[in-house]
PDB file of N, CA and C in Angstrom:
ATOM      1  N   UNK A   1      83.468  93.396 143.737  1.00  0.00           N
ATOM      2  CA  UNK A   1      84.477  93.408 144.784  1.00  0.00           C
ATOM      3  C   UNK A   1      85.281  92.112 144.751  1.00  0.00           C
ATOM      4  N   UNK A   2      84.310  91.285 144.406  1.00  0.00           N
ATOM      5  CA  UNK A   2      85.420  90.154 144.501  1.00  0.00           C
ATOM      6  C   UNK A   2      86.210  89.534 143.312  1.00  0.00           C
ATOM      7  N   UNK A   3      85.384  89.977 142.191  1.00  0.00           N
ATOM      8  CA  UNK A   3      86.783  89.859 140.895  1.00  0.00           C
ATOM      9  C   UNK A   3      87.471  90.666 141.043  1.00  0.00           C
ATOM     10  N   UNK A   4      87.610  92.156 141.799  1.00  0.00           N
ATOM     11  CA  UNK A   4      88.930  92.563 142.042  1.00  0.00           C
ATOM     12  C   UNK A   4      90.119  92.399 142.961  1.00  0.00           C
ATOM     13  N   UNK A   5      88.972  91.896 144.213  1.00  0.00           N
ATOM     14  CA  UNK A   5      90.262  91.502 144.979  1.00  0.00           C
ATOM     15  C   UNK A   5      90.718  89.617 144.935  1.00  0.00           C
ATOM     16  N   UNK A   6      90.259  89.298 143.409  1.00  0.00           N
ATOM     17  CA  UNK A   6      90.986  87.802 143.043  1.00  0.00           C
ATOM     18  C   UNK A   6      91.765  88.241 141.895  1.00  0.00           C
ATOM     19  N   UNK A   7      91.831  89.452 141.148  1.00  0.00           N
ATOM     20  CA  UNK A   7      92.514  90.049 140.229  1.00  0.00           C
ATOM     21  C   UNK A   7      93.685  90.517 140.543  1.00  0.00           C
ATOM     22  N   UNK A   8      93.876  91.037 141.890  1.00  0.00           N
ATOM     23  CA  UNK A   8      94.925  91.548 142.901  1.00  0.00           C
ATOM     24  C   UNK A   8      95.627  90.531 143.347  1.00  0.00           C
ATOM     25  N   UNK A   9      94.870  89.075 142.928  1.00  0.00           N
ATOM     26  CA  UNK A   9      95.909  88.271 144.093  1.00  0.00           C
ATOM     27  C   UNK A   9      95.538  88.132 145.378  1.00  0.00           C
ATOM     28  N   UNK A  10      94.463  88.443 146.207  1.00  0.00           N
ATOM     29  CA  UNK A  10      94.025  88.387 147.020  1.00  0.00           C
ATOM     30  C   UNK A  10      93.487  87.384 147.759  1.00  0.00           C
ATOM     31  N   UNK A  11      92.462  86.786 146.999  1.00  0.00           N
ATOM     32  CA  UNK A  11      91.549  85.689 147.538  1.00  0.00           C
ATOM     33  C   UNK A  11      91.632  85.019 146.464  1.00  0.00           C
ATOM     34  N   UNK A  12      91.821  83.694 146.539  1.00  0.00           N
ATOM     35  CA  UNK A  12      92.035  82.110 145.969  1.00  0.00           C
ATOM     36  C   UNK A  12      90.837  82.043 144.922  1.00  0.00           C
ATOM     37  N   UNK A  13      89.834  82.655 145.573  1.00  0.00           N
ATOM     38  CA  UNK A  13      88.871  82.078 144.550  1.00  0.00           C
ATOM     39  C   UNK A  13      87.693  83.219 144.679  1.00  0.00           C
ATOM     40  N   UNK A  14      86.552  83.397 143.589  1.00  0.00           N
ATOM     41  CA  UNK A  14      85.605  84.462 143.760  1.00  0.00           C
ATOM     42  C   UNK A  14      84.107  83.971 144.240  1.00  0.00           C
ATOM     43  N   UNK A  15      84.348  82.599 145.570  1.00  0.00           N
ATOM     44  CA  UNK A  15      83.068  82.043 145.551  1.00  0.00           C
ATOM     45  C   UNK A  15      82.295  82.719 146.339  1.00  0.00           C
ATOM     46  N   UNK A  16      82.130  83.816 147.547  1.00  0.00           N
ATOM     47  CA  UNK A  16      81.589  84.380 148.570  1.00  0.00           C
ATOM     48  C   UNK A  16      82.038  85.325 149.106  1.00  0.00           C
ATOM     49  N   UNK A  17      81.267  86.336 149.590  1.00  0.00           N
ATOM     50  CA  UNK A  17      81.707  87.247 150.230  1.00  0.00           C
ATOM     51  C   UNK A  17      82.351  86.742 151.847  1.00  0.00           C
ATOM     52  N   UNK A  18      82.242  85.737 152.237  1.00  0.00           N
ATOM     53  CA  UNK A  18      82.515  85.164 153.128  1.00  0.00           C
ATOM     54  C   UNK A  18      84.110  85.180 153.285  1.00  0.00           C
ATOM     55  N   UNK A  19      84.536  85.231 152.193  1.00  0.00           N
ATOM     56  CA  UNK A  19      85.950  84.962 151.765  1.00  0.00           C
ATOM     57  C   UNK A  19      86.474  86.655 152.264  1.00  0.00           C
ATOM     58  N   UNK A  20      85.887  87.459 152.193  1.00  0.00           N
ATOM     59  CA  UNK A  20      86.650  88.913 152.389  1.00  0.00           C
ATOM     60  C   UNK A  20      86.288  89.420 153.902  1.00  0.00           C
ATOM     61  N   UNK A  21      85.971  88.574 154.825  1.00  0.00           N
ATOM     62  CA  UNK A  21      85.616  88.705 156.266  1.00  0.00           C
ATOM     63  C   UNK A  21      86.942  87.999 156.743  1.00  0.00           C
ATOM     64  N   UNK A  22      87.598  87.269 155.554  1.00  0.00           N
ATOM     65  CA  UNK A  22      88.688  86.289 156.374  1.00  0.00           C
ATOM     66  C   UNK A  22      90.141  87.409 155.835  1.00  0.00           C
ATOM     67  N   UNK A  23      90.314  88.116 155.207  1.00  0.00           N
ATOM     68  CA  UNK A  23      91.118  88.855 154.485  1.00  0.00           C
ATOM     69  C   UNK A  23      91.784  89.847 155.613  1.00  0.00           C
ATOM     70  N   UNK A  24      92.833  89.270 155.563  1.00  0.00           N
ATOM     71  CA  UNK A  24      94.251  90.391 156.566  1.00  0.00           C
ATOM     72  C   UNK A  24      95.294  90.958 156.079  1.00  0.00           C
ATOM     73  N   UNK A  25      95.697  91.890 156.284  1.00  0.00           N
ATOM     74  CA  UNK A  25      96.613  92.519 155.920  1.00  0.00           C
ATOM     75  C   UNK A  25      97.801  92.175 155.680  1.00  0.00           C
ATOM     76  N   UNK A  26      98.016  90.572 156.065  1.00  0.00           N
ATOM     77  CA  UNK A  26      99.386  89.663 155.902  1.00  0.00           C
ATOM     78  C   UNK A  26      99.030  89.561 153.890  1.00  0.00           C
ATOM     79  N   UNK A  27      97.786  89.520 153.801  1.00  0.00           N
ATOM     80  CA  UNK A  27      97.620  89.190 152.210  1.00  0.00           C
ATOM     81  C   UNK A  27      98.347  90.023 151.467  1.00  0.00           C
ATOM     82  N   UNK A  28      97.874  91.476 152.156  1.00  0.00           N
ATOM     83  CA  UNK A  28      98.037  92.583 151.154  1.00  0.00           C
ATOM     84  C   UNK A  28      99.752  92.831 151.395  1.00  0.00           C
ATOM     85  N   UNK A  29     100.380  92.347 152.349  1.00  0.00           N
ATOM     86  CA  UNK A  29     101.822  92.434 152.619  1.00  0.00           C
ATOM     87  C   UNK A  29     102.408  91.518 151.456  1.00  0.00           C
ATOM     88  N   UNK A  30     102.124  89.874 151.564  1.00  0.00           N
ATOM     89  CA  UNK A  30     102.451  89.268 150.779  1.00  0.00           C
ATOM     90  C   UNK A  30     102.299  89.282 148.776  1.00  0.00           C
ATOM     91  N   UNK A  31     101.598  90.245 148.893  1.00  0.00           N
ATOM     92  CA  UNK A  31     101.707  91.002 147.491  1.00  0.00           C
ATOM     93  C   UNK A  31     102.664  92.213 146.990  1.00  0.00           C
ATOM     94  N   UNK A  32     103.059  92.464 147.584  1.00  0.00           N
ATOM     95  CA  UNK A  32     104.593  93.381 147.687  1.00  0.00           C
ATOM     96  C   UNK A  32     105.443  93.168 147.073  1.00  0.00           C
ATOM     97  N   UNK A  33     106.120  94.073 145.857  1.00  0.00           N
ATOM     98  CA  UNK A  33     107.444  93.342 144.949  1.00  0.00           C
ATOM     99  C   UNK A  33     108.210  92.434 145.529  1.00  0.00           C
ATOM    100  N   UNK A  34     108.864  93.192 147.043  1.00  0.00           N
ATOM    101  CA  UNK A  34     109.679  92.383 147.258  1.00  0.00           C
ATOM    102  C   UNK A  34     109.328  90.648 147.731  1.00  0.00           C
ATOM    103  N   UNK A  35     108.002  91.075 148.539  1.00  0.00           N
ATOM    104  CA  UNK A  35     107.717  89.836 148.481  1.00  0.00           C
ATOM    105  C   UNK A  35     107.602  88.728 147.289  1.00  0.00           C
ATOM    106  N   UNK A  36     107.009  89.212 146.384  1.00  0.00           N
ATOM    107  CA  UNK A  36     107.327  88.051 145.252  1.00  0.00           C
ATOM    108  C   UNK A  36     108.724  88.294 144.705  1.00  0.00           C
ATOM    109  N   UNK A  37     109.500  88.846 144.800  1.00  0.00           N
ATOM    110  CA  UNK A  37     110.963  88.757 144.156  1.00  0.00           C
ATOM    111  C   UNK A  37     111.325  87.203 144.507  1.00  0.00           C
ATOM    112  N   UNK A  38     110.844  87.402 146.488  1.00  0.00           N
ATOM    113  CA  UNK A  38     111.356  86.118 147.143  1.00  0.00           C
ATOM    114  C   UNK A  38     110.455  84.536 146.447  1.00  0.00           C
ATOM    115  N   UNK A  39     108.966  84.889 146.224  1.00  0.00           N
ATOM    116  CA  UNK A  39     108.654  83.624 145.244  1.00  0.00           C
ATOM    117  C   UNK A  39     109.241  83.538 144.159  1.00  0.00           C
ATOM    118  N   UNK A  40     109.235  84.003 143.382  1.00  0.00           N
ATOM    119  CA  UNK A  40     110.155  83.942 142.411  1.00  0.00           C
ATOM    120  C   UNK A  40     111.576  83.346 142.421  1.00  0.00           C
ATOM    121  N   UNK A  41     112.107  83.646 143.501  1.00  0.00           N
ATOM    122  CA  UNK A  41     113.177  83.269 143.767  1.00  0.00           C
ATOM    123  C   UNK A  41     114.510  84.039 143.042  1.00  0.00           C
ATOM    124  N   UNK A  42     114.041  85.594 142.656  1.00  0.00           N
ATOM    125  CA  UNK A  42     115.145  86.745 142.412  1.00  0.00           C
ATOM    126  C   UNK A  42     116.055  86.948 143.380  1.00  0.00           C
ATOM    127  N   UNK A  43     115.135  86.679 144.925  1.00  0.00           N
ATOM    128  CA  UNK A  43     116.601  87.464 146.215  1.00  0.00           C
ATOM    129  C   UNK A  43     116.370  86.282 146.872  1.00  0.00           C
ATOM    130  N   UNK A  44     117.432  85.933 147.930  1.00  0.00           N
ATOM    131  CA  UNK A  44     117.714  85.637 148.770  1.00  0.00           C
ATOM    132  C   UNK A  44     116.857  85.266 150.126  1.00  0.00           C
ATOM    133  N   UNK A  45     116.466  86.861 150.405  1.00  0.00           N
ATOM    134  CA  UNK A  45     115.568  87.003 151.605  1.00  0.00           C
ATOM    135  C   UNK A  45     115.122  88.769 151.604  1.00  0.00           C
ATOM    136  N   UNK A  46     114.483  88.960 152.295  1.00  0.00           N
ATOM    137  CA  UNK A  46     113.519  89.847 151.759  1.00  0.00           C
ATOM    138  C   UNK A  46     113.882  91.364 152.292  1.00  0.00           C
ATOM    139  N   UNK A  47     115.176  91.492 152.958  1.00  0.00           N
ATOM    140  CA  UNK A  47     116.206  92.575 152.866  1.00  0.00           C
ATOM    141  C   UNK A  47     116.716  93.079 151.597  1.00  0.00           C
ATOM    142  N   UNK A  48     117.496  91.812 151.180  1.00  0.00           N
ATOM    143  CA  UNK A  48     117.817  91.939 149.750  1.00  0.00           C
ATOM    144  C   UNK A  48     117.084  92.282 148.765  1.00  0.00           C
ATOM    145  N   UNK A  49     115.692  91.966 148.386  1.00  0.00           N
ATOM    146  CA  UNK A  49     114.823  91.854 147.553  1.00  0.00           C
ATOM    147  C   UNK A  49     114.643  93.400 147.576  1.00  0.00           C
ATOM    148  N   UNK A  50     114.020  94.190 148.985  1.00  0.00           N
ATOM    149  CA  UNK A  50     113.568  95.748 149.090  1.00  0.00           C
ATOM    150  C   UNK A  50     115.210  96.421 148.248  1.00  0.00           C
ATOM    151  N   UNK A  51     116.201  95.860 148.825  1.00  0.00           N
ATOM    152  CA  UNK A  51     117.742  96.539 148.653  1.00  0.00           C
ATOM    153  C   UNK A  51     117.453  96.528 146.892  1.00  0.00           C
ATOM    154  N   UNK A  52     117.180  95.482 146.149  1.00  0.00           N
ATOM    155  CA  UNK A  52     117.195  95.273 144.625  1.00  0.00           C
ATOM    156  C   UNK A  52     116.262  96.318 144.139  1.00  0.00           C
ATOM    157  N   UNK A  53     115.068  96.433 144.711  1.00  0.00           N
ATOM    158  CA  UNK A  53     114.083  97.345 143.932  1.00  0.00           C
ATOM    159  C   UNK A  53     113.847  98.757 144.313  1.00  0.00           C
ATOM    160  N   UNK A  54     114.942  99.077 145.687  1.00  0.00           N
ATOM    161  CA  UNK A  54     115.218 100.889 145.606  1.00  0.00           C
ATOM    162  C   UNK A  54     116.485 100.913 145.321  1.00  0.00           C
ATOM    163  N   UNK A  55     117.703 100.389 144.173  1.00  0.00           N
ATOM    164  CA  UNK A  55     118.181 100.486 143.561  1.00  0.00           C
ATOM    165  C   UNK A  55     117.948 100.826 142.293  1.00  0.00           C
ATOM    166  N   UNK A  56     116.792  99.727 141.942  1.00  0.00           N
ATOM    167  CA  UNK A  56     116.325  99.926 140.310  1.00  0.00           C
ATOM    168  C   UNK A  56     116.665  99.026 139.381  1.00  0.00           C
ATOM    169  N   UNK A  57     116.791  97.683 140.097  1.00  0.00           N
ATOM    170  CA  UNK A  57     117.573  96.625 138.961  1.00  0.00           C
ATOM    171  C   UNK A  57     116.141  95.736 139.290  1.00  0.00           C
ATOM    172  N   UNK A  58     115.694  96.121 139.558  1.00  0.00           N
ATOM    173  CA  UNK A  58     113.783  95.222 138.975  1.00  0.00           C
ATOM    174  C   UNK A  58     112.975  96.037 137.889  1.00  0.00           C
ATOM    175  N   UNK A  59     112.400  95.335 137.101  1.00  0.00           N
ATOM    176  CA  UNK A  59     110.922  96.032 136.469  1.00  0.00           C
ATOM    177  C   UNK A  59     109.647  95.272 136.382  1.00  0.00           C
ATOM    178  N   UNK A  60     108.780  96.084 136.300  1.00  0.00           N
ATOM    179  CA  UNK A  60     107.575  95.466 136.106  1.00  0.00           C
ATOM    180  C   UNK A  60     107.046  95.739 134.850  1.00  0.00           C
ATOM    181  N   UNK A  61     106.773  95.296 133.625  1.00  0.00           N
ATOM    182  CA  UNK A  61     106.560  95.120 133.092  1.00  0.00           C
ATOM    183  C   UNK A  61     107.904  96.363 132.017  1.00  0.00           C
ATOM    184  N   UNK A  62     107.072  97.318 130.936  1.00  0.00           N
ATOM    185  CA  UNK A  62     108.948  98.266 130.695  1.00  0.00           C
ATOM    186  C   UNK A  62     109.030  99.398 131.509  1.00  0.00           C
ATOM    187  N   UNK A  63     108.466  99.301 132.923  1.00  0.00           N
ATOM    188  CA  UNK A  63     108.691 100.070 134.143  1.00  0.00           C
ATOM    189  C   UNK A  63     109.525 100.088 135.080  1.00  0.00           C
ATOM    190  N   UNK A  64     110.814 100.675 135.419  1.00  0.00           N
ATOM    191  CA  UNK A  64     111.928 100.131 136.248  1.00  0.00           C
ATOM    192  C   UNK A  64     111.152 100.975 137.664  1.00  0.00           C
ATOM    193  N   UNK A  65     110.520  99.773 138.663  1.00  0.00           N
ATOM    194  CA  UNK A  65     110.295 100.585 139.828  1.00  0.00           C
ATOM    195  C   UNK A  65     111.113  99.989 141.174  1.00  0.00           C
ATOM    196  N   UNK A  66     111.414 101.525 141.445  1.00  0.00           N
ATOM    197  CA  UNK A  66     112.131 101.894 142.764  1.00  0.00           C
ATOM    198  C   UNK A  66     111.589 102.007 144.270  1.00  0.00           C
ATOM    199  N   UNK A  67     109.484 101.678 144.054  1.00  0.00           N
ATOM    200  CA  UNK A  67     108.980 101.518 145.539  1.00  0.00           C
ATOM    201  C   UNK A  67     108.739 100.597 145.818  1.00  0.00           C
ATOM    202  N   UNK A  68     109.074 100.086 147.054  1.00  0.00           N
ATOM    203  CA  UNK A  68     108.915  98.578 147.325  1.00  0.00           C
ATOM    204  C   UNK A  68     107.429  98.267 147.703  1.00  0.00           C
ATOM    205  N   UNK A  69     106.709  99.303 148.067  1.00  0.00           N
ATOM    206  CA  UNK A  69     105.455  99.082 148.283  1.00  0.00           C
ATOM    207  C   UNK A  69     104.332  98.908 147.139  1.00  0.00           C
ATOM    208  N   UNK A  70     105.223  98.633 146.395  1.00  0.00           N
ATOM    209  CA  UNK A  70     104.182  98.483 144.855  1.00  0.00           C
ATOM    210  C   UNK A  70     103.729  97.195 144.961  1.00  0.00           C
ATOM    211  N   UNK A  71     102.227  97.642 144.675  1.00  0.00           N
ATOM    212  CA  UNK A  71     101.210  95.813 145.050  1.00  0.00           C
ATOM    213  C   UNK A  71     101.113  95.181 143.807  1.00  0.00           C
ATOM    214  N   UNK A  72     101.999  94.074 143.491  1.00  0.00           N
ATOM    215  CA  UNK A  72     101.823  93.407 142.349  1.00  0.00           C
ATOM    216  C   UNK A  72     100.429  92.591 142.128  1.00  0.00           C
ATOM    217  N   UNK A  73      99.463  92.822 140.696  1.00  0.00           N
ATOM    218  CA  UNK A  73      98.639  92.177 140.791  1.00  0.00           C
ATOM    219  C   UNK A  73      98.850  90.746 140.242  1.00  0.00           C
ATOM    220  N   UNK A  74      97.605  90.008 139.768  1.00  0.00           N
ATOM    221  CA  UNK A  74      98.039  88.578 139.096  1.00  0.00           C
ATOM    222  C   UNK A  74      98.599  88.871 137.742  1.00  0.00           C
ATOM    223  N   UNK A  75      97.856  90.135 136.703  1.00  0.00           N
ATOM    224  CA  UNK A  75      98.682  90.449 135.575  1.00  0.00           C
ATOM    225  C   UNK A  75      99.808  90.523 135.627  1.00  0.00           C
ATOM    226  N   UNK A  76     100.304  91.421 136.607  1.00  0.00           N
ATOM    227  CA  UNK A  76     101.491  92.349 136.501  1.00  0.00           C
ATOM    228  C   UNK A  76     102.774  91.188 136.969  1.00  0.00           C
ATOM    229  N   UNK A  77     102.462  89.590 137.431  1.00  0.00           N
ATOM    230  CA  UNK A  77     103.431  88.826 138.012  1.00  0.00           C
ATOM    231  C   UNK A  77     103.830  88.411 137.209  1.00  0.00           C
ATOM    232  N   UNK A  78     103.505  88.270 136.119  1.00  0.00           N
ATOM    233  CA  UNK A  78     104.155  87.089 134.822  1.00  0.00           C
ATOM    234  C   UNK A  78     105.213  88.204 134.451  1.00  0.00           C
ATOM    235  N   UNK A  79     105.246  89.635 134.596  1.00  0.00           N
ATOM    236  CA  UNK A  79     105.764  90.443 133.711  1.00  0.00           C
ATOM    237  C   UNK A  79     107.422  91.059 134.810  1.00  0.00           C
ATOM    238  N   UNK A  80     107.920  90.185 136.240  1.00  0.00           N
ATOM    239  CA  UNK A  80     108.140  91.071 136.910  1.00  0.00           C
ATOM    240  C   UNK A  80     109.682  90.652 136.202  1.00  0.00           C
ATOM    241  N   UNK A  81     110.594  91.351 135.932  1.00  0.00           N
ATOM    242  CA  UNK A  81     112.176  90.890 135.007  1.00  0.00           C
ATOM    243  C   UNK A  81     113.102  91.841 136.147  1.00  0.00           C
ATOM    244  N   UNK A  82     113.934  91.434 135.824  1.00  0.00           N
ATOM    245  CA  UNK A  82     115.245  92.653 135.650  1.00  0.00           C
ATOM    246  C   UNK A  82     115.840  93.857 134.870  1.00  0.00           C
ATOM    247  N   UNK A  83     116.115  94.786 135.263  1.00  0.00           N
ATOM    248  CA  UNK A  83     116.571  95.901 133.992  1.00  0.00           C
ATOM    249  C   UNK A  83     117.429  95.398 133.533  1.00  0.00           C
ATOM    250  N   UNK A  84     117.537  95.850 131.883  1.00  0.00           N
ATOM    251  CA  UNK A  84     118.590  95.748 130.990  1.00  0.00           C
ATOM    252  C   UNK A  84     120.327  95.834 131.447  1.00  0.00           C
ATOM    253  N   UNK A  85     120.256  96.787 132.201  1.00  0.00           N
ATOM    254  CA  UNK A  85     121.423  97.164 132.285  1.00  0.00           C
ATOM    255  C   UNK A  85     121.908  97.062 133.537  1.00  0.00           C
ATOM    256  N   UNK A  86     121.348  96.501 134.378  1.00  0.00           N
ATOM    257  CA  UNK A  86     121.624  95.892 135.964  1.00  0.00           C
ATOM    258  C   UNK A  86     122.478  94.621 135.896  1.00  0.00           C
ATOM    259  N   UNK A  87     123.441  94.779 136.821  1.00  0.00           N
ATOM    260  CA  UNK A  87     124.597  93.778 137.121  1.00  0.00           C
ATOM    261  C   UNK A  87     123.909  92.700 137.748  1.00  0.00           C
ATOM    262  N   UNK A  88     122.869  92.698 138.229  1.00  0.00           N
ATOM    263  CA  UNK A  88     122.286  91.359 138.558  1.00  0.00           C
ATOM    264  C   UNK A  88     122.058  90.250 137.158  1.00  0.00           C
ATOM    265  N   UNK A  89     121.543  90.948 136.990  1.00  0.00           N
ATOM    266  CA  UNK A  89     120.947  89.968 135.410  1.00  0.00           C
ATOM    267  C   UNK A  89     122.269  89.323 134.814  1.00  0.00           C
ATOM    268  N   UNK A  90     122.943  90.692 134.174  1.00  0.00           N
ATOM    269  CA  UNK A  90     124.197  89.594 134.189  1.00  0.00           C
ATOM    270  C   UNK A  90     125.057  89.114 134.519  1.00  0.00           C
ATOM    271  N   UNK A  91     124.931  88.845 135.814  1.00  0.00           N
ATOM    272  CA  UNK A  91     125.385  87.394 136.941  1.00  0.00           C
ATOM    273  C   UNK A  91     125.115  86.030 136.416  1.00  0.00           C
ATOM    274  N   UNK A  92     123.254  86.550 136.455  1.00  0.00           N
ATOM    275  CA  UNK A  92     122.560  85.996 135.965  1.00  0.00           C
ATOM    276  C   UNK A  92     122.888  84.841 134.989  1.00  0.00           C
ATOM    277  N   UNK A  93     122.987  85.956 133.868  1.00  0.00           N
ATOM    278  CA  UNK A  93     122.955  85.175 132.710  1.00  0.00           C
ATOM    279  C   UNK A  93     124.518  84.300 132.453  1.00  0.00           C
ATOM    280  N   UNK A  94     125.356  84.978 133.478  1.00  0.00           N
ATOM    281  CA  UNK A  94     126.415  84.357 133.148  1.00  0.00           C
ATOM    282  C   UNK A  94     126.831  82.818 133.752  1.00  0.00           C
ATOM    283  N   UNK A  95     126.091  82.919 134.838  1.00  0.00           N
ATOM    284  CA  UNK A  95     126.229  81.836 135.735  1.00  0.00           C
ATOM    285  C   UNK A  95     125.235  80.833 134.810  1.00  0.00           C
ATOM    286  N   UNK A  96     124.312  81.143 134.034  1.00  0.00           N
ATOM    287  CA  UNK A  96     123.273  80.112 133.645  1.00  0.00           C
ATOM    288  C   UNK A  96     124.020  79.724 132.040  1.00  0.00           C
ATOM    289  N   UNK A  97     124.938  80.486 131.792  1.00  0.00           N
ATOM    290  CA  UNK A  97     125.437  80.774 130.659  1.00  0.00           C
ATOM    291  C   UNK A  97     124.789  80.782 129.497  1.00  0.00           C
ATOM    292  N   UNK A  98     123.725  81.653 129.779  1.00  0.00           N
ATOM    293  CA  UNK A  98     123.083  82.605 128.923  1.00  0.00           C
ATOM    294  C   UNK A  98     123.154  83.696 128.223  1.00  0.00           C
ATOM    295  N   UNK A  99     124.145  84.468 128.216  1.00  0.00           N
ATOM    296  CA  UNK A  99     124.736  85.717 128.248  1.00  0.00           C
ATOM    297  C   UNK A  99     124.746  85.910 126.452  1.00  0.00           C
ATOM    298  N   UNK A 100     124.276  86.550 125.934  1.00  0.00           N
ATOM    299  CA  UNK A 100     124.785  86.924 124.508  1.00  0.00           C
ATOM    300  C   UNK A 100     125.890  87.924 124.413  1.00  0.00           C
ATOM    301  N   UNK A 101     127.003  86.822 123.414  1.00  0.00           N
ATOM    302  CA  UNK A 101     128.181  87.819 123.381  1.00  0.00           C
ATOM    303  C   UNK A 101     128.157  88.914 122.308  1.00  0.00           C
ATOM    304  N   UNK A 102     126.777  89.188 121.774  1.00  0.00           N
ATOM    305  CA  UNK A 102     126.856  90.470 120.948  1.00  0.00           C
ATOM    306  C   UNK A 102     126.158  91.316 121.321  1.00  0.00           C
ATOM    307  N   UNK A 103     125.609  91.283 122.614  1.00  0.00           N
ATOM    308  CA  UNK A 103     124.522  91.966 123.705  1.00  0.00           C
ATOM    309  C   UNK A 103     125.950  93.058 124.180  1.00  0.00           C
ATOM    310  N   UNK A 104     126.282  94.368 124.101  1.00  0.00           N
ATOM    311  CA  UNK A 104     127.020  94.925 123.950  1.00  0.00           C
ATOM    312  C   UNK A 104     127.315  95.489 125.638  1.00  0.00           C
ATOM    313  N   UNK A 105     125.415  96.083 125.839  1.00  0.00           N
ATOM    314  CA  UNK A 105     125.251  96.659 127.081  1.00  0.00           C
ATOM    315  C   UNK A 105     125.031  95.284 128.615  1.00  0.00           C
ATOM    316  N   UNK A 106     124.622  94.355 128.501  1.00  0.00           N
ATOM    317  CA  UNK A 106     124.302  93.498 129.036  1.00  0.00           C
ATOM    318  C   UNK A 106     125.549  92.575 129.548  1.00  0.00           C
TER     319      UNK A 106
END
């Protein structure tokens, strides 16, 4: 139980069961795409962030998902991008001036 809910992102560390008597539902909120969009620092604030990912210009890993209630685990955070073909990204890339000018679709 408790390497999974430190696998989830849940609890800090896997020293005690003591640790899952303290566990609230603010945790399991703060694991929420949109919520990490906002660590990450993809949106703004966390209107925007839900608005980005039932559009479809987020993915998780080569998954473009559209529910905001998707619980990102610790794997799945390194992997969270933008779609290919979403006007965010290349804002993105243009403002950072990153942009490849032989990137046709992008």
């Amino acid at each position: 139980l408790l390497a999974k809910l430190h696998a989830m992102g849940l609890l800090g560390s896997r020293r005690s069961l003591v640790l899952c008597e303290r566990l609230s539902a603010a945790a399991f909120c703060r694991r929420r795409l949109p919520c990490l969009l906002l660590k990450l620092r993809m949106a703004q604030n966390l209107r925007d962030a839900v608005t980005f990912v039932e559009q479809g210009h987020v993915r998780v890993g080569p998954d473009v998902v559209t529910d905001p209630a998707l619980l990102v685990t610790r794997a799945m955070e390194d992997f969270i991008t933008w779609t290919d073909a979403s006007r965010l990204r290349r804002k993105v890339l243009d403002y950072n001036q990153e942009r490849d000018d032989f990137d046709l679709d992008a």
